[in-house]
Coordinates of C-alpha atoms in Angstrom, one line a residue:
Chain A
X99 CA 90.6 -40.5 0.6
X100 CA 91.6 -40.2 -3.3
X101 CA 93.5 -36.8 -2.1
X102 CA 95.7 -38.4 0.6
X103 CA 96.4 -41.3 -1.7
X104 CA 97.9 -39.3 -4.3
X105 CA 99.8 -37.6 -1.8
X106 CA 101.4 -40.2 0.2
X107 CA 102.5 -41.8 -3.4
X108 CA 104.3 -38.3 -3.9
X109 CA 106.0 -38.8 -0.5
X110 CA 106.7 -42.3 -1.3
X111 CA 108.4 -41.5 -4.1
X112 CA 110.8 -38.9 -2.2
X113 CA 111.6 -41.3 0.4
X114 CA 112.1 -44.2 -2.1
X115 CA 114.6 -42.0 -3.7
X116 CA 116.6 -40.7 -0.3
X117 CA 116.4 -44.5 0.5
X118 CA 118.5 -45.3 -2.2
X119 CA 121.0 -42.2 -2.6
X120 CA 121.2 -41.5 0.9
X121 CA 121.9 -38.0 -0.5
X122 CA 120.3 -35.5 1.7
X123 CA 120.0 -37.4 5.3
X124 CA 124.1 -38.3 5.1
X125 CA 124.8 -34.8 3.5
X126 CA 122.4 -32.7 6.0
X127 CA 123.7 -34.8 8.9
X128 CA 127.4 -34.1 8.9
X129 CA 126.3 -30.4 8.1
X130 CA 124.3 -30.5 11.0
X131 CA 127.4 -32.3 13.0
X132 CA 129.6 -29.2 11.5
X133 CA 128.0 -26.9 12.5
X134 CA 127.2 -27.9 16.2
X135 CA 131.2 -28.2 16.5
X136 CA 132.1 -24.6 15.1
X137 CA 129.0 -23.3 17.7
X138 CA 131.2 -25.1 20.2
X139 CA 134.0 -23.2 18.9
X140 CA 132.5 -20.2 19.1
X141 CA 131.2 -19.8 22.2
X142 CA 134.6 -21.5 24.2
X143 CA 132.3 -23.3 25.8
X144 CA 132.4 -23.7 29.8
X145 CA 129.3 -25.7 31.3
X146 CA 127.5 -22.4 32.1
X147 CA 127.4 -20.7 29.0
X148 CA 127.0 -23.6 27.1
X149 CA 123.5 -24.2 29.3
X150 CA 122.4 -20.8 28.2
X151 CA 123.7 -20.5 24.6
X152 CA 122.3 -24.6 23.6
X153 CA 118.8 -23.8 23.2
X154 CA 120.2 -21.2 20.2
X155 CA 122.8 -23.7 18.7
X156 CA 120.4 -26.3 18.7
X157 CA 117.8 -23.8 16.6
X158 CA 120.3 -22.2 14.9
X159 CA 121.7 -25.5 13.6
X160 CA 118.2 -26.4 12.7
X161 CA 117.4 -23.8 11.0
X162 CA 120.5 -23.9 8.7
X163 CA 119.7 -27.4 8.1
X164 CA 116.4 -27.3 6.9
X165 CA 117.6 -24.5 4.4
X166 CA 120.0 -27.3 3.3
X167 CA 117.7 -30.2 2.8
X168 CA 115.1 -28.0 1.6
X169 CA 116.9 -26.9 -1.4
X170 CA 117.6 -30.6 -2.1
X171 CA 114.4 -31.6 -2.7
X172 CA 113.5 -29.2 -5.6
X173 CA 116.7 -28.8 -7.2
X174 CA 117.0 -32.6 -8.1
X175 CA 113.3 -32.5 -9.7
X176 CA 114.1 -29.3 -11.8
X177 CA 117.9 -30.9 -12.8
X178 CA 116.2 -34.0 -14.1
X179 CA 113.0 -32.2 -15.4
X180 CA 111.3 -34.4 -12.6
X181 CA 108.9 -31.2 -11.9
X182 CA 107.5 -31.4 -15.6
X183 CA 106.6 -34.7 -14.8
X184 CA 105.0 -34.4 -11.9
X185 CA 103.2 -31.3 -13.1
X186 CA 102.2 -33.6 -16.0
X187 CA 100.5 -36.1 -13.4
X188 CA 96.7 -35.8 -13.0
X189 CA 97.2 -34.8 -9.5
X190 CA 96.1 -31.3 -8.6
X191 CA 99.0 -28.7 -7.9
X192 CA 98.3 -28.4 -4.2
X193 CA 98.6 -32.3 -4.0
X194 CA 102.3 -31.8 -4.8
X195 CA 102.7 -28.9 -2.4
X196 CA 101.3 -31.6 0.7
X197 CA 103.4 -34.9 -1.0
X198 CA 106.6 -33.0 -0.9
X199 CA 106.2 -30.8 2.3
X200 CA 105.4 -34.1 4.1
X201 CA 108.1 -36.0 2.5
X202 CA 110.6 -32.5 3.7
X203 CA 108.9 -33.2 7.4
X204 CA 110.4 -36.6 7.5
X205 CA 113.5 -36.0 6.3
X206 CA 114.0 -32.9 8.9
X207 CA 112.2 -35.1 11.7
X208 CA 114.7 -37.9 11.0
X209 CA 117.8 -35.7 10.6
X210 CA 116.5 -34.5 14.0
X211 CA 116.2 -38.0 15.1
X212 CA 120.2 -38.5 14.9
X213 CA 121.0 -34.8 15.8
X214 CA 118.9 -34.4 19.3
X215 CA 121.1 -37.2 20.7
X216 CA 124.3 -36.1 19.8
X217 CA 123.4 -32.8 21.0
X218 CA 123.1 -34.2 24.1
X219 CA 125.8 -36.4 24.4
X220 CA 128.2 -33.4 23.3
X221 CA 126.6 -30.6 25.4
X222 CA 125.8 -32.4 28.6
X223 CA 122.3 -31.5 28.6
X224 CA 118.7 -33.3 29.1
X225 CA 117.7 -33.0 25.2
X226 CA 115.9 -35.9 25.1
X227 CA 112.4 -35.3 26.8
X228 CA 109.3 -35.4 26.0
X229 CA 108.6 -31.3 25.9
X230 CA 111.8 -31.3 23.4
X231 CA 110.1 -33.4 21.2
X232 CA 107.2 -31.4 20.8
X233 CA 108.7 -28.2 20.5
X234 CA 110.7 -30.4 17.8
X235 CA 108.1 -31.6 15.7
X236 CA 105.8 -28.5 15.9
X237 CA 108.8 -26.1 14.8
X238 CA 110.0 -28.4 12.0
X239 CA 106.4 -28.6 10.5
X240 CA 106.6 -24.4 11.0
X241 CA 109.8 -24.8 9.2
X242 CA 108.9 -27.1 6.2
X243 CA 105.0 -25.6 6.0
X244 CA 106.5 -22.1 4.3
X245 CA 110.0 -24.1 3.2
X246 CA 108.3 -26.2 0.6
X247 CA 106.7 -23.3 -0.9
X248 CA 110.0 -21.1 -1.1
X249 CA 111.9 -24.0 -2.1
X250 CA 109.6 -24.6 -5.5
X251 CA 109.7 -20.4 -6.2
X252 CA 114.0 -20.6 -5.6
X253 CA 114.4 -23.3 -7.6
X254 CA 112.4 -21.4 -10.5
X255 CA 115.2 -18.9 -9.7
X256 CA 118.6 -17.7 -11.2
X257 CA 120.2 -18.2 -8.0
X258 CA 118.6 -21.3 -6.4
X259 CA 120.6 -21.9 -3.4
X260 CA 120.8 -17.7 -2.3
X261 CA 117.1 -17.0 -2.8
X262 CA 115.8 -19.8 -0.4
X263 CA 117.6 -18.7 3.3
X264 CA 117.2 -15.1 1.9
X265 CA 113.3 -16.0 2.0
X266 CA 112.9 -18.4 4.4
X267 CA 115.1 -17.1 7.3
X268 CA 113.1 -14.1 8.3
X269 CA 109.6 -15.7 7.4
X270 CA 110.5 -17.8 10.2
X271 CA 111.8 -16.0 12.8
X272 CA 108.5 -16.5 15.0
X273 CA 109.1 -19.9 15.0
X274 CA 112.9 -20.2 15.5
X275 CA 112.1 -17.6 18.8
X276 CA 109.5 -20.0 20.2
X277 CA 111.6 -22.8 19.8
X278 CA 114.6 -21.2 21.4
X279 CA 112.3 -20.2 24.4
X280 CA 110.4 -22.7 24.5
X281 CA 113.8 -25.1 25.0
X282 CA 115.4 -23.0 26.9
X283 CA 112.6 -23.5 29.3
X284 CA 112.1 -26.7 28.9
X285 CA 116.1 -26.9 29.5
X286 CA 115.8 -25.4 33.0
X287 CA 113.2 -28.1 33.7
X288 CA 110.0 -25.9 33.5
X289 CA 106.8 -27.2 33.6
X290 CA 104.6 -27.4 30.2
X291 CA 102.0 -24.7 31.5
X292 CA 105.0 -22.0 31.5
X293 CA 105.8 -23.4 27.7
X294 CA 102.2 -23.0 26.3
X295 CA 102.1 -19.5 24.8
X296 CA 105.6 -20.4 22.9
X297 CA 104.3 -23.4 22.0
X298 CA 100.8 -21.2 21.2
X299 CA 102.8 -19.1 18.5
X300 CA 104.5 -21.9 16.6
X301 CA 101.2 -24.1 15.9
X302 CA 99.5 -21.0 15.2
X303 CA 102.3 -20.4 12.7
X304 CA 102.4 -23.9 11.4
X305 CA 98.3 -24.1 10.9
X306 CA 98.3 -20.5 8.7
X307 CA 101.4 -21.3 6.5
X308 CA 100.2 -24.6 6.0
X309 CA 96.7 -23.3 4.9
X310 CA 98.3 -20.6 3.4
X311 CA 101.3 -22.3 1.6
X312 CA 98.8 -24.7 0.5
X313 CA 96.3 -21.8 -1.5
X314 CA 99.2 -20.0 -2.6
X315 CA 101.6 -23.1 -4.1
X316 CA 100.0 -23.9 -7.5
X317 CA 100.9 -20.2 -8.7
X318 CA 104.7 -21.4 -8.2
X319 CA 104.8 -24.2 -10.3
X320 CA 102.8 -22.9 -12.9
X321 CA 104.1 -22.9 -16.5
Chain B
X28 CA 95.8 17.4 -12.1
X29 CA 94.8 15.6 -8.9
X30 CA 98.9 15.1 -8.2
X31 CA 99.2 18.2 -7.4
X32 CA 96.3 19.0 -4.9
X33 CA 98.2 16.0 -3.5
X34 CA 101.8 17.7 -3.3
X35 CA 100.0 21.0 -2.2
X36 CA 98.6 19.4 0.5
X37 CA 101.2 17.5 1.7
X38 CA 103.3 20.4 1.8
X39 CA 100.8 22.7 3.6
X40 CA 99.9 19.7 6.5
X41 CA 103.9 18.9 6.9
X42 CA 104.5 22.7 8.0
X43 CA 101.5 22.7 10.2
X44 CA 102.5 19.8 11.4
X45 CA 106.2 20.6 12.2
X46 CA 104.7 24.0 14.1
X47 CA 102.2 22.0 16.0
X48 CA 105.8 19.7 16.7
X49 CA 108.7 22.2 17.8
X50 CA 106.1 25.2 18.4
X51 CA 102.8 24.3 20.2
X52 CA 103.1 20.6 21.4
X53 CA 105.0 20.2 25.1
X54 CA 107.9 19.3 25.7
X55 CA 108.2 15.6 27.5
X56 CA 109.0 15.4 31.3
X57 CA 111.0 12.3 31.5
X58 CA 112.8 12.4 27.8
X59 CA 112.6 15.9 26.9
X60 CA 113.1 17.3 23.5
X61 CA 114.2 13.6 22.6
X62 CA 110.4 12.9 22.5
X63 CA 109.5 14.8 19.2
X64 CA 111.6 12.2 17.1
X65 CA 108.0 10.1 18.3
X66 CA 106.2 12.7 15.8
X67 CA 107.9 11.5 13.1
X68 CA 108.7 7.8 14.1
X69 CA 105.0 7.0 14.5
X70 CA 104.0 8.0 11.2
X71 CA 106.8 6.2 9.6
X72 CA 105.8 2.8 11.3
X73 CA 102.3 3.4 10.4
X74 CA 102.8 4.0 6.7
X75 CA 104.9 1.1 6.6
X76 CA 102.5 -1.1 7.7
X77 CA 100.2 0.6 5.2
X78 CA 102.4 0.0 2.3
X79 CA 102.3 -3.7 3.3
X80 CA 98.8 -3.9 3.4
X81 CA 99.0 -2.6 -0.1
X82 CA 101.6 -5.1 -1.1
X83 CA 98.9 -7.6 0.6
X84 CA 95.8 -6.3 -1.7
X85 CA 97.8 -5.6 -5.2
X86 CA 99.7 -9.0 -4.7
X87 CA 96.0 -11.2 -4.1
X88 CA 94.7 -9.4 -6.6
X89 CA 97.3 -9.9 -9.0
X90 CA 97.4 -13.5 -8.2
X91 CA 93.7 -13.6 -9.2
X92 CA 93.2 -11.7 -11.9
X93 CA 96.9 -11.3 -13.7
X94 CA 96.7 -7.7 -14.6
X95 CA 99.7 -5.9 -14.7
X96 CA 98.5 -2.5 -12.7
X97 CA 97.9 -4.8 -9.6
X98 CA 101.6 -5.7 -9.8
X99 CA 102.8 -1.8 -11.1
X100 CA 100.4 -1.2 -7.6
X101 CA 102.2 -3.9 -5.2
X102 CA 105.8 -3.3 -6.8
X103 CA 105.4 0.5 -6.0
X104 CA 103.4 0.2 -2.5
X105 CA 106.3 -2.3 -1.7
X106 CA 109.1 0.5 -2.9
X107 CA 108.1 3.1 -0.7
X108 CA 106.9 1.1 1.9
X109 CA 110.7 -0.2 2.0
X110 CA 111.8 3.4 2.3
X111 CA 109.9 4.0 5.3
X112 CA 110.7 1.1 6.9
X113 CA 114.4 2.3 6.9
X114 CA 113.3 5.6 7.7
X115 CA 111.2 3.9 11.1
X116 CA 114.4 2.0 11.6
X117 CA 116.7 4.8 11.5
X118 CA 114.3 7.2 13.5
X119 CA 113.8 4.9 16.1
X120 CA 117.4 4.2 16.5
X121 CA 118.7 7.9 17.0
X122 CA 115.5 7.5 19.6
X123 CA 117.3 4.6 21.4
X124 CA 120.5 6.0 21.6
X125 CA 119.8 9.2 24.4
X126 CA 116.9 7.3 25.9
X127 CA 118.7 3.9 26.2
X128 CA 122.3 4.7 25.7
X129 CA 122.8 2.6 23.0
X130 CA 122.1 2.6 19.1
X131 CA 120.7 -0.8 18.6
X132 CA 118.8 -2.3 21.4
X133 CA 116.8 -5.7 20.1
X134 CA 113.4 -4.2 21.6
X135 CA 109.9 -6.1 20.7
X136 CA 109.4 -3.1 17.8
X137 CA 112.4 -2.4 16.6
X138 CA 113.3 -6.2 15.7
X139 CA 109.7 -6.7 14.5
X140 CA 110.6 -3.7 11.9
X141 CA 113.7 -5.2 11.3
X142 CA 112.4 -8.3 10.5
X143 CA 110.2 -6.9 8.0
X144 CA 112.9 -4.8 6.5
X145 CA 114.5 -8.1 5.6
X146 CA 111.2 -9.8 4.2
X147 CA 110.4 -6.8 1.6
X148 CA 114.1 -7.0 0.8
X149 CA 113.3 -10.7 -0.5
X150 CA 110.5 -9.1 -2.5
X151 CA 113.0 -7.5 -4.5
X152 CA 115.8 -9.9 -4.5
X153 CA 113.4 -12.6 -6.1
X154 CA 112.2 -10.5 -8.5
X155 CA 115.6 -9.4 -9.8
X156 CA 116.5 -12.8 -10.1
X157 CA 113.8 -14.2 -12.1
X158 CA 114.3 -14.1 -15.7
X159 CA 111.3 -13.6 -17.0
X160 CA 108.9 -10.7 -16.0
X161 CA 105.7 -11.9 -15.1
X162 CA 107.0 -15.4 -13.3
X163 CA 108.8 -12.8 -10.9
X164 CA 105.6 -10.5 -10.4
X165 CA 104.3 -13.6 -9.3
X166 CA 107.0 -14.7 -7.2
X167 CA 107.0 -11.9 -5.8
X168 CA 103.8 -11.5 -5.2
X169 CA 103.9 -14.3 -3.2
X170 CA 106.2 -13.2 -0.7
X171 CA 104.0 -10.4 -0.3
X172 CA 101.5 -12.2 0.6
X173 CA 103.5 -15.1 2.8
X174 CA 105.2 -11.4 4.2
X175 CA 102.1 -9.1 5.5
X176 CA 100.4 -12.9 7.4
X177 CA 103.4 -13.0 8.9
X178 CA 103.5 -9.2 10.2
X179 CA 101.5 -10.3 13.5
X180 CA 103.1 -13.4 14.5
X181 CA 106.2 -11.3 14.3
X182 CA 104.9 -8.7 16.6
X183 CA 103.6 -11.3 19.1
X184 CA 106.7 -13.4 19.1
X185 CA 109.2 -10.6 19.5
X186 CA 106.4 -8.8 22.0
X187 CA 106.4 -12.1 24.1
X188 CA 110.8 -12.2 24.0
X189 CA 111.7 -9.0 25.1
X190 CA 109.4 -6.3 27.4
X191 CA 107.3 -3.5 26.6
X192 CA 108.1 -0.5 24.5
X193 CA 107.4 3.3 25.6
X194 CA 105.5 4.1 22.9
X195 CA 103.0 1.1 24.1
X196 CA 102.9 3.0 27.6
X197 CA 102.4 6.5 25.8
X198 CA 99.6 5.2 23.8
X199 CA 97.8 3.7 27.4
X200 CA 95.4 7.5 27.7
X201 CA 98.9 8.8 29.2
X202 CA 99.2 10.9 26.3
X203 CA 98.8 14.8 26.9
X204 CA 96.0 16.3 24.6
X205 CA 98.3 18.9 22.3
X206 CA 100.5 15.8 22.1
X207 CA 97.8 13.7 20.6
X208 CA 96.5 16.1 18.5
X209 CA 100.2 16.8 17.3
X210 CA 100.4 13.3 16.3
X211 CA 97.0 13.0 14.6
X212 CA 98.1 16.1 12.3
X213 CA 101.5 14.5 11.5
X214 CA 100.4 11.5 10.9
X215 CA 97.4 12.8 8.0
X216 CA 100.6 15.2 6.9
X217 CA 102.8 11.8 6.5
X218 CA 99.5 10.3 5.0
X219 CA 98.7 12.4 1.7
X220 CA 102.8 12.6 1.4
X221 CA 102.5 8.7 1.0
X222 CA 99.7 8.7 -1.6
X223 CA 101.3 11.5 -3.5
X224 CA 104.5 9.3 -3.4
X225 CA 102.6 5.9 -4.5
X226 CA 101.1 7.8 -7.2
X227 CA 104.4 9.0 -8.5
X228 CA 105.9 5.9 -7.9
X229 CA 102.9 4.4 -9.6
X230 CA 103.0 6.6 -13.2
X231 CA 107.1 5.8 -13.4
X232 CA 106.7 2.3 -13.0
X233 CA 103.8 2.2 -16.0
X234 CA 106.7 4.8 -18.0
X235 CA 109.4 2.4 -17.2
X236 CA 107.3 -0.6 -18.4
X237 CA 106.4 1.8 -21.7
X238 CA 110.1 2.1 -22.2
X239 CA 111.2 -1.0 -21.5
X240 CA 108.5 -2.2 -24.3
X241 CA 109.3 -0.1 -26.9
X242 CA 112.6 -1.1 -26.0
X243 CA 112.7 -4.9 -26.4
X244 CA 109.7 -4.9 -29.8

């Protein structure tokens, strides 16, 4: 009980702060917005290529997303030598690893929020169902489960904002195909038991990088 | 002077083994002489993988104990291990082109090796952009170890997106007896070529930290 306490005080302080900048919800969002537009752009969308090319904008867009607001919430810390302070804290290193992955997973979750909607309203397509949502949440916790970690090693980097996508982009490659699959079935109104082995790969990705993520994190903070 | 019992016998296994390749093993119905390129694919893929799990075991180890020769060990394991992933890449995509028509073809495999191409090329990247040493044997260390986990969710995922690969048909008992035993023997030539290559790899790498040393103090 003393473990999750510490955490969620680590997330609450994350979300206290996005409460009152605002600064990577607005700033992810109208990336997000962007980048859905220029897909749209690309792709000279008609209603038939647009039902088979959605379930890779909408991943695609996530994906560059959580590259976005995961590099915001280390380079702040570092900036304002916010990481010596929490590293001074007599919280245990991987403590820090869960406060700020799960304070990563709501900030994606709720930029996902806002995003799945307009995704449908734009593209004309059932986004919003229940199989979405899972697929949603599962690959977003894929997402922020080995983001956290290569967020803390960029930011310890020369060139912060180059080193995270160049790491985190092919790590998660399994989960970006099961999500695209797994939509694009759900898309074409499947039924869950044809979604289950997608769904299979991305939880069994989300439970090893957490559990790895979390033994490996307190060498990448360490002074 | 174990090095050289090493060379030696690389050398003598690789000529057996290209013999036993263009001389004594047949030559495929369907493919034809296309096939051979398998001889040397196969063993490319394999000692990649192996150089990852080498990258695995120096970077753990490193992690745990700190000593430099576990990161000399994953640094060089990760070097030539990047080599032959190029050289899997490249050999399977002058096997694509006659057998599929096309250079690239985004088989299970291929992208799989592809994918780990791009991971090890992280390895490096973060290292060269760490200013100090040992913070970016560490980083990279850990993307060794994030790297090889991830190695058979990769396969499964990018086995599960696109069909099966020949070589996954060849290796179902439909392979011909001189073929296998081709393969074996090119594979343990491609073998002791690796570990004489790690170990040069290995004793540069402690020369270039000696330099670098003397150097800098």
């Amino acid at each position: 009980m003393r473990f999750w306490g510490k955490v969620i005080t680590i997330t609450w302080k994350d979300t206290l702060s996005e409460i009152r900048t605002k600064e990577i919800i607005s700033s992810v969002l109208v990336f997000t917005l962007l980048v859905i537009v220029i897909f749209n752009f690309a792709f000279a969308a008609n209603r038939e290529i647009m039902k088979l090319v959605a379930p890779g904008i909408l991943w695609a867009t996530f994906a560059f997303a959580g590259v976005l607001s995961l590099n915001r919430s280390f380079v702040p810390e570092k900036e304002q030598g916010c990481l010596e302070g929490l590293m001074l804290c007599p919280v245990g290193r991987e403590v820090i690893y869960v406060g700020k992955m799960l304070g990563s997973l709501l900030f994606m979750l709720v930029i996902e929020m806002i995003a799945l909607p307009i995704f449908t309203f734009l593209f004309n397509l059932p986004v919003l169902s229940l199989q979405m949502v899972t697929i949603a949440l599962l690959a977003t916790i894929g997402f922020v489960s080995v983001g956290t970690l290569f967020a803390a090693l960029a930011v310890n980097t020369k060139a912060r904002e180059l080193v995270l996508p160049v790491l985190f982009l092919p790590v998660v490659v399994p989960v970006i195909i099961g999500a695209v699959e797994a939509s694009r079935l759900a898309l074409a109104g499947e039924p869950w038991s044809r979604l289950t082995s997608w769904l299979g790969i991305i939880a069994a990705f989300d439970v090893i990088f957490l559990v790895v993520s979390y033994l490996v994190f307190p060498f990448v903070i360490e002074e | 002077m174990k090095r050289s019992i090493l060379f030696w016998l690389s050398l003598a296994l690789l000529v057996v083994a290209l013999y036993l390749i263009f001389g004594y093993a047949p030559i495929e119905q369907t493919m034809g002489i296309v096939q051979k390129i398998f001889y040397l694919m196969v063993p490319m893929g394999w000692l990649a993988l192996l150089s990852f799990l080498t990258v695995f075991v120096g970077s753990i180890l490193y992690l745990k104990t700190k000593a430099p020769k576990w990161d000399i060990l994953a640094y060089s394991a990760a070097e030539v291990g990047l080599v032959f992933t190029t050289l899997a890449l490249v050999s399977g995509s002058i096997w694509a082109k006659p057998v599929w028509g096309v250079w690239w073809t985004w088989e299970p495999r291929l992208t799989a090796t592809l994918v780990l191409w791009l991971i090890y090329l992280a390895y490096f990247m973060v290292r060269s952009f760490t200013a100090e040493e040992s913070r970016g044997a560490t980083f990279a260390a850990i993307v060794g170890i994030v790297g090889f986990i991830d190695i058979p969710i990769i396969a499964l995922a990018t086995t599960l997106w696109r069909g099966m690969h020949p070589g996954a048909v060849i290796f179902k008992g439909g392979l011909a007896p001189p073929m296998l035993l081709t393969l074996l023997v090119s594979l343990a030539a491609f073998t002791v070529l690796y570990s004489f290559i790690l170990r040069q790899r290995i004793s540069l790498r402690n020369d270039e930290i000696e330099i670098k040393k003397m150097k800098g103090l």
